[in-house]
RNA sequence: GUGGGUGUAGUUCAGUCGGUUAGAACGCUGGAUUGUGGAUCCAGAGGUCGAGGGUUCGAACCCCUCCACCCACCCCA
């Protein structure tokens, strides 16, 4: 045990954990590439003001912040969106739209840690800026789901629950909720699965909904899209959004994710700035926190950068996803893939063995060899433990004939061949 | 930040009523095996019993404080 443990909520990545991190990062990148997104990044340390401006002064409680030696109030970035808005805000006008950018930043938050929730994590951010079509919303969610599919998960493992802020807003307004009470109503709907029904009704009562209307509001949360639309005849906003969502779900079906998505009014998301589609992806067993969440935030650029462009995006963290992969036996464990271990049978063969190692490495193979002389049995044991595909033995007999003995560890078969023949066979 | 639970070897755990030198399995190292791995057998290393203080003739065990992790809140970028 080291004298210095890692800080709470911060991770050491031993090879096993690093393999999983690399696996996740590779899936993120592959999907971002296939979906035509460009990569960007910003500084991990930003001015505290950047986050206060977007989220309000309460956010400071959840930030890793301090005053630097120049007297500046700074914070480790807790999210990527403010950085994205800054970077794009001044340039969006000169770029062909829509802009599709992704990043995989390490983000920080000062919070008590729990499973799936640390003080540091990596997060895939994918954003589409300058596009108002609902099809973009569908494409974005399909990208998040594609990541899960690439990693071996299926529609029976995970589900994306989708709602739309405009629907909830319109329905609550129709029930008589005033603008200043909307946040409370959103919060009640968001927690309807966790809080007892009576508590929900009480909270709705506190913002002026009588029993009948409160019951009605809670009743919305279990409706399908069509039930919801049918329950609000004559409401033009709801009719329009419902039509949008039909297009949205149809697009997801065509993109191959029909079984992965479901309409669910209970999805609200905490952030105030969402203006349209919102979604969260969960494991179907409900054992973990949300895997990924996002939505449309059409007003954020105008509020923060003074540029009126629609935008949508999601954040997809590595922690919950890693837990899910482990639980389903899909997590990568191999931290390296060795092609061969080369064993010198005796001291006289050492030189030839090292030359062979150099030749193989030079040809691009991953090769190791025992540093200390010892019995062949011991070397073989080490080769087996190393996970190398082949063990290559070089002794007086082989050297005399200009060959090496190659043993395929998986089946134990042995063959003699030259370095050239070996390399040629692997092509 | 609030409340509850749990802390013993690298890992998973046992440890009786407070009683001598804290154990097991797996893993690791060495050997059986000086031209052939996985199995088996033998041996070995590895512990501030989370930390500090207290009670006691004596504490892994009881008490207090702190720390860490887990769970639920708060919050969720």
Short mmCIF file of C-alpha atoms (C1' of nucleotides) in Angstrom, two decimals:
data_model
loop_
_atom_site.label_atom_id
_atom_site.label_comp_id
_atom_site.label_asym_id
_atom_site.label_seq_id
_atom_site.Cartn_x
_atom_site.Cartn_y
_atom_site.Cartn_z
CA UNK A 1 0.00 0.00 0.00
CA UNK A 2 1.44 3.29 -1.04
CA UNK A 3 1.65 6.09 1.45
CA UNK A 4 -0.37 8.22 -0.93
CA UNK A 5 -3.69 6.84 -2.06
CA UNK A 6 -5.41 8.43 -5.03
CA UNK A 7 -7.75 11.28 -4.17
CA UNK A 8 -11.38 10.33 -3.58
CA UNK A 9 -13.27 10.08 -6.85
CA UNK A 10 -10.09 9.98 -8.92
CA UNK A 11 -8.95 6.82 -10.63
CA UNK A 12 -5.70 5.00 -11.18
CA UNK A 13 -5.82 3.16 -14.47
CA UNK A 14 -3.99 -0.13 -14.06
CA UNK A 15 -3.57 -2.04 -17.33
CA UNK A 16 -6.89 -3.79 -16.85
CA UNK A 17 -8.79 -0.53 -16.36
CA UNK A 18 -6.76 1.16 -19.05
CA UNK A 19 -7.76 -1.56 -21.50
CA UNK A 20 -11.41 -0.79 -20.81
CA UNK A 21 -10.84 2.94 -21.11
CA UNK A 22 -9.11 2.45 -24.44
CA UNK A 23 -11.91 0.17 -25.59
CA UNK A 24 -14.51 2.83 -24.82
CA UNK A 25 -12.47 5.65 -26.33
CA UNK A 26 -11.95 3.61 -29.49
CA UNK A 27 -15.69 3.00 -29.82
CA UNK A 28 -16.39 6.71 -29.34
CA UNK A 29 -13.88 7.69 -32.00
CA UNK A 30 -14.97 5.09 -34.47
CA UNK A 31 -18.59 6.16 -34.27
CA UNK A 32 -17.73 9.87 -34.40
CA UNK A 33 -15.70 9.22 -37.53
CA UNK A 34 -18.40 7.14 -39.21
CA UNK A 35 -21.00 9.77 -38.39
CA UNK A 36 -18.89 12.50 -39.92
CA UNK A 37 -18.00 14.50 -36.83
CA UNK A 38 -14.85 16.59 -36.47
CA UNK A 39 -12.80 16.48 -33.30
CA UNK A 40 -12.02 19.52 -31.16
CA UNK A 41 -10.74 20.18 -27.66
CA UNK A 42 -10.28 23.07 -25.29
CA UNK A 43 -8.38 23.74 -22.07
CA UNK A 44 -9.13 21.64 -18.98
CA UNK A 45 -8.93 24.77 -16.86
CA UNK A 46 -11.31 27.64 -17.52
CA UNK A 47 -12.39 30.82 -15.79
CA UNK A 48 -14.95 30.22 -13.08
CA UNK A 49 -17.10 32.93 -14.63
CA UNK A 50 -17.65 30.86 -17.77
CA UNK A 51 -19.66 28.32 -15.79
CA UNK A 52 -21.41 30.76 -13.50
CA UNK A 53 -22.69 32.60 -16.54
CA UNK A 54 -24.24 29.48 -17.96
CA UNK A 55 -25.45 27.70 -14.84
CA UNK A 56 -25.73 30.28 -12.10
CA UNK A 57 -23.71 30.78 -8.90
CA UNK A 58 -24.93 27.50 -7.33
CA UNK A 59 -22.76 25.60 -9.76
CA UNK A 60 -19.68 26.65 -7.81
CA UNK A 61 -20.53 24.15 -5.08
CA UNK A 62 -20.01 21.37 -7.58
CA UNK A 63 -16.84 22.62 -9.18
CA UNK A 64 -13.19 22.02 -8.58
CA UNK A 65 -12.28 25.66 -8.38
CA UNK A 66 -9.54 27.80 -6.88
CA UNK A 67 -7.79 31.10 -7.24
CA UNK A 68 -4.60 30.89 -9.26
CA UNK A 69 -1.36 32.71 -8.48
CA UNK A 70 -2.43 35.58 -10.68
CA UNK A 71 -5.57 36.06 -8.64
CA UNK A 72 -7.89 34.63 -11.28
CA UNK A 73 -10.86 32.51 -10.19
CA UNK A 74 -10.60 29.30 -12.21
CA UNK A 75 -12.24 25.89 -12.37
CA UNK A 76 -11.47 22.49 -13.84
CA UNK A 77 -14.06 22.09 -16.56
CA UNK A 78 -17.21 20.28 -15.37
CA UNK A 79 -18.72 20.15 -18.84
CA UNK A 80 -17.76 20.86 -22.40
CA UNK A 81 -20.68 22.90 -23.69
CA UNK A 82 -19.52 26.35 -22.49
CA UNK A 83 -16.14 25.76 -24.12
CA UNK A 84 -17.86 24.62 -27.29
CA UNK A 85 -20.07 27.68 -27.36
CA UNK A 86 -17.09 29.96 -26.88
CA UNK A 87 -15.03 28.25 -29.55
CA UNK A 88 -17.85 28.16 -32.04
CA UNK A 89 -19.68 31.32 -31.12
CA UNK A 90 -17.31 33.63 -32.93
CA UNK A 91 -16.76 31.37 -35.91
CA UNK A 92 -20.07 29.70 -36.61
CA UNK A 93 -21.01 32.38 -39.09
CA UNK A 94 -18.15 31.46 -41.35
CA UNK A 95 -18.68 27.71 -41.26
CA UNK A 96 -20.91 25.61 -43.50
CA UNK A 97 -23.81 24.28 -41.49
CA UNK A 98 -24.60 22.10 -39.82
CA UNK A 99 -21.40 21.96 -37.82
CA UNK A 100 -20.81 18.52 -36.32
CA UNK A 101 -18.14 18.44 -33.66
CA UNK A 102 -17.10 15.90 -31.06
CA UNK A 103 -14.68 15.81 -28.18
CA UNK A 104 -13.67 13.33 -25.46
CA UNK A 105 -12.65 15.59 -22.57
CA UNK A 106 -11.82 14.60 -19.03
CA UNK A 107 -14.29 16.49 -16.86
CA UNK A 108 -14.30 17.25 -13.15
CA UNK A 109 -16.87 17.87 -10.49
CA UNK A 110 -16.52 18.27 -6.77
CA UNK A 111 -19.06 15.83 -5.43
CA UNK A 112 -19.31 12.89 -3.11
CA UNK A 113 -18.62 9.83 -5.16
CA UNK A 114 -20.86 6.83 -5.66
CA UNK A 115 -20.95 3.96 -8.09
CA UNK A 116 -21.00 5.36 -11.59
CA UNK A 117 -20.33 8.83 -10.33
CA UNK A 118 -16.82 10.06 -9.60
CA UNK A 119 -15.08 13.38 -9.38
CA UNK A 120 -13.43 12.87 -12.71
CA UNK A 121 -14.55 11.15 -15.86
CA UNK A 122 -14.15 11.08 -19.60
CA UNK A 123 -17.15 12.06 -21.64
CA UNK A 124 -17.92 11.83 -25.31
CA UNK A 125 -19.58 15.07 -26.40
CA UNK A 126 -21.24 15.14 -29.80
CA UNK A 127 -22.99 18.30 -30.90
CA UNK A 128 -24.74 19.44 -34.06
CA UNK A 129 -24.93 23.21 -34.41
CA UNK A 130 -26.92 25.20 -36.92
CA UNK A 131 -29.57 22.65 -37.81
CA UNK A 132 -33.19 22.75 -36.79
CA UNK A 133 -34.48 19.63 -38.52
CA UNK A 134 -35.79 16.93 -36.23
CA UNK A 135 -33.88 14.44 -38.38
CA UNK A 136 -30.68 15.81 -36.86
CA UNK A 137 -32.05 14.89 -33.43
CA UNK A 138 -32.65 11.36 -34.66
CA UNK A 139 -29.19 11.10 -36.20
CA UNK A 140 -27.59 12.32 -32.99
CA UNK A 141 -29.34 9.76 -30.81
CA UNK A 142 -28.50 7.03 -33.29
CA UNK A 143 -24.83 7.95 -32.89
CA UNK A 144 -25.05 7.45 -29.12
CA UNK A 145 -26.79 4.12 -29.64
CA UNK A 146 -24.27 3.10 -32.28
CA UNK A 147 -21.54 3.44 -29.65
CA UNK A 148 -23.37 0.92 -27.51
CA UNK A 149 -23.88 -1.40 -30.45
CA UNK A 150 -20.21 -1.22 -31.40
CA UNK A 151 -19.36 -2.32 -27.88
CA UNK A 152 -21.55 -5.40 -28.16
CA UNK A 153 -24.69 -4.21 -26.40
CA UNK A 154 -28.16 -4.74 -27.86
CA UNK A 155 -31.67 -3.37 -27.63
CA UNK A 156 -32.34 -5.89 -24.89
CA UNK A 157 -29.53 -4.40 -22.79
CA UNK A 158 -30.30 -0.71 -23.14
CA UNK A 159 -33.10 1.66 -24.06
CA UNK A 160 -33.22 5.31 -25.01
CA UNK A 161 -36.14 7.09 -23.41
CA UNK A 162 -37.18 10.17 -25.35
CA UNK A 163 -39.38 13.12 -24.59
CA UNK A 164 -39.74 16.68 -25.80
CA UNK A 165 -39.69 19.75 -23.63
CA UNK A 166 -42.18 21.46 -25.92
CA UNK A 167 -44.79 18.77 -25.23
CA UNK A 168 -44.40 18.97 -21.50
CA UNK A 169 -44.37 22.73 -21.59
CA UNK A 170 -47.53 22.95 -23.67
CA UNK A 171 -49.39 20.39 -21.59
CA UNK A 172 -48.48 22.02 -18.29
CA UNK A 173 -49.43 25.45 -19.58
CA UNK A 174 -52.76 24.02 -20.71
CA UNK A 175 -53.27 22.75 -17.17
CA UNK A 176 -52.65 26.23 -15.85
CA UNK A 177 -49.09 26.04 -14.59
CA UNK A 178 -47.54 29.50 -14.72
CA UNK A 179 -44.15 30.13 -16.28
CA UNK A 180 -42.44 30.69 -12.94
CA UNK A 181 -43.72 27.38 -11.63
CA UNK A 182 -42.68 25.32 -14.62
CA UNK A 183 -39.34 24.38 -13.09
CA UNK A 184 -41.06 22.85 -10.08
CA UNK A 185 -43.50 20.97 -12.29
CA UNK A 186 -40.62 19.66 -14.42
CA UNK A 187 -38.89 18.47 -11.27
CA UNK A 188 -41.99 16.62 -10.09
CA UNK A 189 -42.36 14.85 -13.44
CA UNK A 190 -38.65 14.05 -13.44
CA UNK A 191 -38.96 12.32 -10.07
CA UNK A 192 -42.35 10.72 -10.53
CA UNK A 193 -40.81 7.23 -10.55
CA UNK A 194 -38.96 7.75 -7.29
CA UNK A 195 -41.24 9.85 -5.18
CA UNK A 196 -44.49 8.50 -3.70
CA UNK A 197 -47.57 9.56 -5.62
CA UNK A 198 -48.87 11.59 -2.68
CA UNK A 199 -45.67 13.62 -2.52
CA UNK A 200 -45.95 14.42 -6.22
CA UNK A 201 -49.56 15.51 -5.89
CA UNK A 202 -48.70 17.64 -2.90
CA UNK A 203 -45.88 19.41 -4.71
CA UNK A 204 -48.13 20.07 -7.69
CA UNK A 205 -50.76 21.38 -5.30
CA UNK A 206 -48.22 23.82 -3.90
CA UNK A 207 -47.87 25.46 -7.30
CA UNK A 208 -51.59 25.94 -7.71
CA UNK A 209 -52.83 22.72 -9.32
CA UNK A 210 -55.98 21.39 -7.73
CA UNK A 211 -56.32 17.67 -7.14
CA UNK A 212 -57.96 16.96 -10.47
CA UNK A 213 -55.37 18.83 -12.49
CA UNK A 214 -52.51 17.39 -10.50
CA UNK A 215 -53.81 13.89 -11.16
CA UNK A 216 -54.08 14.79 -14.80
CA UNK A 217 -50.51 16.05 -14.89
CA UNK A 218 -49.21 12.81 -13.38
CA UNK A 219 -51.39 10.86 -15.79
CA UNK A 220 -49.43 12.32 -18.69
CA UNK A 221 -46.30 10.52 -17.65
CA UNK A 222 -47.49 7.06 -18.66
CA UNK A 223 -48.88 7.98 -22.05
CA UNK A 224 -47.63 6.90 -25.42
CA UNK A 225 -47.03 9.62 -27.96
CA UNK A 226 -50.36 8.95 -29.67
CA UNK A 227 -52.25 8.87 -26.40
CA UNK A 228 -50.65 12.16 -25.48
CA UNK A 229 -51.57 13.74 -28.80
CA UNK A 230 -55.12 12.42 -28.60
CA UNK A 231 -55.49 13.80 -25.07
CA UNK A 232 -54.80 17.32 -26.31
CA UNK A 233 -57.12 17.89 -29.25
CA UNK A 234 -56.97 21.36 -30.68
CA UNK A 235 -53.59 22.20 -29.19
CA UNK A 236 -51.60 23.28 -32.23
CA UNK A 237 -48.22 23.20 -30.53
CA UNK A 238 -48.72 19.65 -29.34
CA UNK A 239 -50.04 18.57 -32.73
CA UNK A 240 -46.98 20.05 -34.42
CA UNK A 241 -44.48 18.51 -31.99
CA UNK A 242 -46.22 15.15 -32.15
CA UNK A 243 -45.79 15.20 -35.92
CA UNK A 244 -42.12 16.08 -35.43
CA UNK A 245 -41.69 13.13 -33.11
CA UNK A 246 -43.36 10.78 -35.55
CA UNK A 247 -40.74 11.80 -38.10
CA UNK A 248 -38.07 11.40 -35.42
CA UNK A 249 -39.03 7.87 -34.43
CA UNK A 250 -39.50 6.86 -38.05
CA UNK A 251 -35.98 8.09 -38.84
CA UNK A 252 -34.55 6.13 -35.91
CA UNK A 253 -36.35 3.07 -37.21
CA UNK A 254 -34.86 3.53 -40.66
CA UNK A 255 -31.43 4.06 -39.14
CA UNK A 256 -31.76 0.66 -37.48
CA UNK A 257 -32.63 1.63 -33.92
CA UNK A 258 -36.39 1.18 -33.79
CA UNK A 259 -36.13 -1.35 -30.97
CA UNK A 260 -33.76 0.83 -28.97
CA UNK A 261 -36.00 3.84 -28.41
CA UNK A 262 -39.22 4.61 -26.60
CA UNK A 263 -41.32 7.68 -25.97
CA UNK A 264 -41.35 8.53 -22.29
CA UNK A 265 -42.72 11.76 -20.83
CA UNK A 266 -40.90 11.12 -17.57
CA UNK A 267 -37.61 12.14 -19.16
CA UNK A 268 -37.10 15.80 -18.35
CA UNK A 269 -33.37 16.32 -17.67
CA UNK A 270 -32.27 18.75 -15.03
CA UNK A 271 -30.95 21.44 -17.25
CA UNK A 272 -33.08 24.46 -17.80
CA UNK A 273 -31.78 25.20 -21.26
CA UNK A 274 -33.27 22.28 -23.18
CA UNK A 275 -35.84 23.44 -25.71
CA UNK A 276 -36.90 20.36 -27.66
CA UNK A 277 -36.14 16.66 -27.79
CA UNK A 278 -34.50 15.33 -24.64
CA UNK A 279 -33.30 11.79 -24.10
CA UNK A 280 -31.53 9.53 -21.66
CA UNK A 281 -30.18 6.06 -22.25
CA UNK A 282 -30.56 3.47 -19.50
CA UNK A 283 -29.71 -0.17 -18.94
CA UNK A 284 -32.95 -2.14 -19.23
CA UNK A 285 -32.46 -3.81 -15.87
CA UNK A 286 -32.44 -0.42 -14.21
CA UNK A 287 -29.38 -1.20 -12.12
CA UNK A 288 -27.31 1.80 -13.13
CA UNK A 289 -27.61 5.51 -13.54
CA UNK A 290 -28.26 7.05 -16.93
CA UNK A 291 -25.60 6.00 -19.44
CA UNK A 292 -25.96 8.98 -21.70
CA UNK A 293 -28.18 12.04 -21.91
CA UNK A 294 -28.76 14.97 -24.18
CA UNK A 295 -31.14 16.97 -26.23
CA UNK A 296 -31.81 20.15 -28.12
CA UNK A 297 -30.80 23.53 -26.74
CA UNK A 298 -31.74 26.06 -29.40
CA UNK A 299 -31.42 29.18 -27.24
CA UNK A 300 -28.07 28.58 -25.60
CA UNK A 301 -25.90 30.07 -28.32
CA UNK A 302 -27.89 33.25 -28.42
CA UNK A 303 -27.80 33.52 -24.62
CA UNK A 304 -24.08 32.88 -24.24
CA UNK A 305 -22.54 33.90 -27.53
CA UNK A 306 -25.09 36.28 -28.96
CA UNK A 307 -25.43 34.15 -32.07
CA UNK A 308 -28.87 32.76 -32.76
CA UNK A 309 -28.24 29.23 -33.96
CA UNK A 310 -30.10 26.07 -33.06
CA UNK A 311 -28.05 23.29 -31.50
CA UNK A 312 -28.28 19.83 -30.00
CA UNK A 313 -25.88 17.46 -28.33
CA UNK A 314 -25.23 14.84 -25.72
CA UNK A 315 -22.76 13.86 -23.05
CA UNK A 316 -21.79 10.22 -22.79
CA UNK A 317 -19.59 9.37 -19.80
CA UNK A 318 -17.17 6.48 -19.49
CA UNK A 319 -17.97 5.50 -15.90
CA UNK A 320 -21.49 4.09 -16.08
CA UNK A 321 -20.75 2.61 -19.49
CA UNK A 322 -17.69 0.88 -18.04
CA UNK A 323 -19.79 -0.57 -15.22
CA UNK A 324 -22.32 -1.85 -17.74
CA UNK A 325 -19.66 -3.47 -19.92
CA UNK A 326 -18.21 -5.19 -16.87
CA UNK A 327 -21.62 -6.42 -15.74
CA UNK A 328 -22.38 -7.86 -19.18
CA UNK A 329 -18.97 -9.45 -19.63
CA UNK A 330 -18.17 -7.19 -22.57
CA UNK A 331 -15.32 -5.25 -21.02
CA UNK A 332 -11.91 -5.55 -22.63
CA UNK A 333 -9.30 -7.10 -20.37
CA UNK A 334 -6.29 -7.72 -22.58
CA UNK A 335 -3.89 -4.85 -22.14
CA UNK A 336 -1.65 -6.00 -24.98
CA UNK A 337 -1.60 -8.49 -27.81
CA UNK A 338 1.76 -10.22 -28.17
CA UNK A 339 2.63 -12.02 -31.34
CA UNK A 340 5.51 -13.99 -29.94
CA UNK A 341 7.98 -14.66 -27.18
CA UNK A 342 11.42 -15.66 -28.38
CA UNK A 343 13.38 -18.13 -26.25
CA UNK A 344 17.10 -18.80 -26.52
CA UNK A 345 17.65 -22.45 -25.62
CA UNK A 346 21.20 -21.92 -24.39
CA UNK A 347 23.66 -19.07 -23.88
CA UNK A 348 25.27 -19.66 -27.25
CA UNK A 349 21.95 -19.02 -28.98
CA UNK A 350 21.28 -15.75 -27.24
CA UNK A 351 22.78 -13.61 -29.97
CA UNK A 352 20.74 -15.31 -32.69
CA UNK A 353 17.62 -14.99 -30.57
CA UNK A 354 18.07 -11.27 -30.08
CA UNK A 355 18.67 -10.77 -33.78
CA UNK A 356 15.45 -12.63 -34.45
CA UNK A 357 13.63 -10.44 -31.94
CA UNK A 358 14.94 -7.34 -33.67
CA UNK A 359 13.91 -8.64 -37.09
CA UNK A 360 10.39 -9.47 -35.96
CA UNK A 361 9.93 -6.19 -34.12
CA UNK A 362 11.28 -4.37 -37.15
CA UNK A 363 8.59 -6.04 -39.23
CA UNK A 364 5.94 -4.69 -36.89
CA UNK A 365 5.27 -7.65 -34.62
CA UNK A 366 4.87 -7.37 -30.86
CA UNK A 367 7.64 -9.51 -29.42
CA UNK A 368 9.22 -10.05 -25.99
CA UNK A 369 11.89 -12.39 -24.65
CA UNK A 370 13.12 -13.49 -21.21
CA UNK A 371 15.81 -11.20 -19.85
CA UNK A 372 17.36 -13.86 -17.64
CA UNK A 373 18.78 -17.17 -18.72
CA UNK A 374 16.87 -20.11 -17.30
CA UNK A 375 15.32 -23.44 -18.12
CA UNK A 376 13.21 -23.81 -21.20
CA UNK A 377 10.34 -24.99 -19.05
CA UNK A 378 10.42 -21.78 -17.10
CA UNK A 379 10.63 -19.67 -20.23
CA UNK A 380 7.71 -21.59 -21.70
CA UNK A 381 5.70 -20.94 -18.58
CA UNK A 382 6.45 -17.23 -18.91
CA UNK A 383 5.47 -17.35 -22.58
CA UNK A 384 2.19 -18.95 -21.69
CA UNK A 385 1.46 -16.39 -18.98
CA UNK A 386 2.33 -13.53 -21.32
CA UNK A 387 -0.49 -14.44 -23.65
CA UNK A 388 1.82 -14.50 -26.67
CA UNK A 389 0.30 -16.26 -29.66
CA UNK A 390 3.53 -18.07 -30.52
CA UNK A 391 6.63 -19.19 -28.69
CA UNK A 392 9.71 -19.13 -30.88
CA UNK A 393 12.61 -21.34 -29.80
CA UNK A 394 16.12 -20.84 -31.06
CA UNK A 395 18.87 -23.29 -30.09
CA UNK A 396 22.00 -24.83 -31.59
CA UNK A 397 20.00 -27.16 -33.86
CA UNK A 398 17.90 -24.35 -35.30
CA UNK A 399 20.79 -21.92 -35.67
CA UNK A 400 22.79 -24.52 -37.58
CA UNK A 401 19.98 -24.87 -40.10
CA UNK A 402 19.01 -21.20 -40.25
CA UNK A 403 15.49 -21.77 -38.93
CA UNK A 404 13.48 -21.19 -35.79
CA UNK A 405 11.01 -23.46 -34.08
CA UNK A 406 7.60 -21.85 -33.85
CA UNK A 407 5.10 -23.20 -31.37
CA UNK A 408 1.49 -22.09 -31.65
CA UNK A 409 0.44 -21.85 -28.03
CA UNK A 410 -3.27 -22.33 -28.62
CA UNK A 411 -2.90 -25.88 -29.98
CA UNK A 412 0.68 -26.78 -29.12
CA UNK A 413 1.66 -27.46 -32.72
CA UNK A 414 5.30 -26.87 -33.67
CA UNK A 415 6.89 -26.07 -36.99
CA UNK A 416 10.33 -25.05 -38.18
CA UNK A 417 10.63 -22.07 -40.48
CA UNK A 418 12.76 -19.07 -41.32
CA UNK A 419 11.99 -15.54 -40.17
CA UNK A 420 10.95 -14.69 -43.74
CA UNK A 421 8.57 -17.63 -43.95
CA UNK A 422 7.08 -16.74 -40.58
CA UNK A 423 6.50 -13.12 -41.54
CA UNK A 424 5.13 -14.12 -44.92
CA UNK A 425 2.62 -16.42 -43.33
CA UNK A 426 1.26 -13.69 -41.09
CA UNK A 427 0.49 -11.34 -43.93
"C1'" G B 1 -23.45 19.15 2.22
"C1'" U B 2 -27.15 15.34 5.20
"C1'" G B 3 -28.31 10.30 6.90
"C1'" G B 4 -27.29 4.92 7.09
"C1'" G B 5 -23.86 0.74 6.20
"C1'" U B 6 -18.91 -1.34 5.60
"C1'" G B 7 -13.33 -1.22 6.43
"C1'" U B 8 -8.52 -7.87 8.20
"C1'" A B 9 -2.67 -10.16 2.75
"C1'" G B 10 -2.55 -8.12 -4.29
"C1'" U B 11 -8.10 -10.16 -4.43
"C1'" U B 12 -12.42 -12.60 -2.02
"C1'" C B 13 -13.12 -13.65 2.90
"C1'" A B 14 -12.75 -16.40 8.09
"C1'" G B 15 -11.26 -14.89 12.85
"C1'" U B 16 -15.57 -18.03 18.94
"C1'" C B 17 -16.72 -14.46 25.23
"C1'" G B 18 -11.64 -9.29 24.75
"C1'" G B 19 -6.73 -13.98 25.76
"C1'" U B 20 -0.34 -16.78 23.54
"C1'" U B 21 2.94 -15.86 17.37
"C1'" A B 22 -4.01 -12.99 12.98
"C1'" G B 23 -5.61 -17.63 9.14
"C1'" A B 24 -7.76 -19.85 4.32
"C1'" A B 25 -8.61 -19.79 -0.83
"C1'" C B 26 -7.18 -17.58 -5.28
"C1'" G B 27 -3.09 -14.83 -7.14
"C1'" C B 28 2.34 -13.97 -6.89
"C1'" U B 29 7.67 -15.99 -6.34
"C1'" G B 30 10.82 -20.36 -6.21
"C1'" G B 31 11.28 -25.69 -6.80
"C1'" A B 32 9.87 -30.79 -8.55
"C1'" U B 33 11.61 -29.91 -14.50
"C1'" U B 34 19.42 -27.64 -17.76
"C1'" G B 35 15.16 -28.40 -25.27
"C1'" U B 36 8.76 -27.58 -24.22
"C1'" G B 37 3.43 -23.90 -21.23
"C1'" G B 38 -1.60 -24.58 -19.00
"C1'" A B 39 -2.56 -29.59 -14.59
"C1'" U B 40 -0.59 -31.47 -9.96
"C1'" C B 41 2.52 -31.46 -5.65
"C1'" C B 42 6.06 -28.96 -2.28
"C1'" A B 43 8.03 -24.50 -0.35
"C1'" G B 44 8.25 -19.18 0.19
"C1'" A B 45 7.17 -14.05 0.26
"C1'" G B 46 3.29 -10.94 1.40
"C1'" G B 47 -0.40 -7.64 7.22
"C1'" U B 48 0.62 -0.52 10.94
"C1'" C B 49 -6.25 -5.79 11.19
"C1'" G B 50 -8.22 1.98 7.30
"C1'" A B 51 -5.67 6.04 10.72
"C1'" G B 52 -5.21 8.27 15.51
"C1'" G B 53 -6.61 8.30 20.51
"C1'" G B 54 -9.08 5.85 24.79
"C1'" U B 55 -10.75 1.64 28.18
"C1'" U B 56 -8.19 -2.94 29.91
"C1'" C B 57 -3.26 -7.07 32.92
"C1'" G B 58 -4.36 -7.93 27.61
"C1'" A B 59 -7.93 -5.01 21.74
"C1'" A B 60 -8.79 -7.13 14.80
"C1'" C B 61 -12.90 -7.47 18.58
"C1'" C B 62 -15.35 -2.44 23.29
"C1'" C B 63 -15.58 3.39 23.19
"C1'" C B 64 -14.38 8.28 20.70
"C1'" U B 65 -12.54 11.14 16.54
"C1'" C B 66 -10.93 11.24 11.63
"C1'" C B 67 -10.39 9.01 6.69
"C1'" A B 68 -11.96 5.89 2.69
"C1'" C B 69 -15.56 3.01 0.12
"C1'" C B 70 -20.89 1.46 -0.62
"C1'" C B 71 -26.21 2.96 -0.40
"C1'" A B 72 -30.02 6.69 -0.08
"C1'" C B 73 -30.82 12.10 -0.20
"C1'" C B 74 -29.14 17.03 -2.43
"C1'" C B 75 -27.47 17.82 -7.28
"C1'" C B 76 -26.88 16.11 -11.84
"C1'" A B 77 -22.83 19.64 -16.41
#
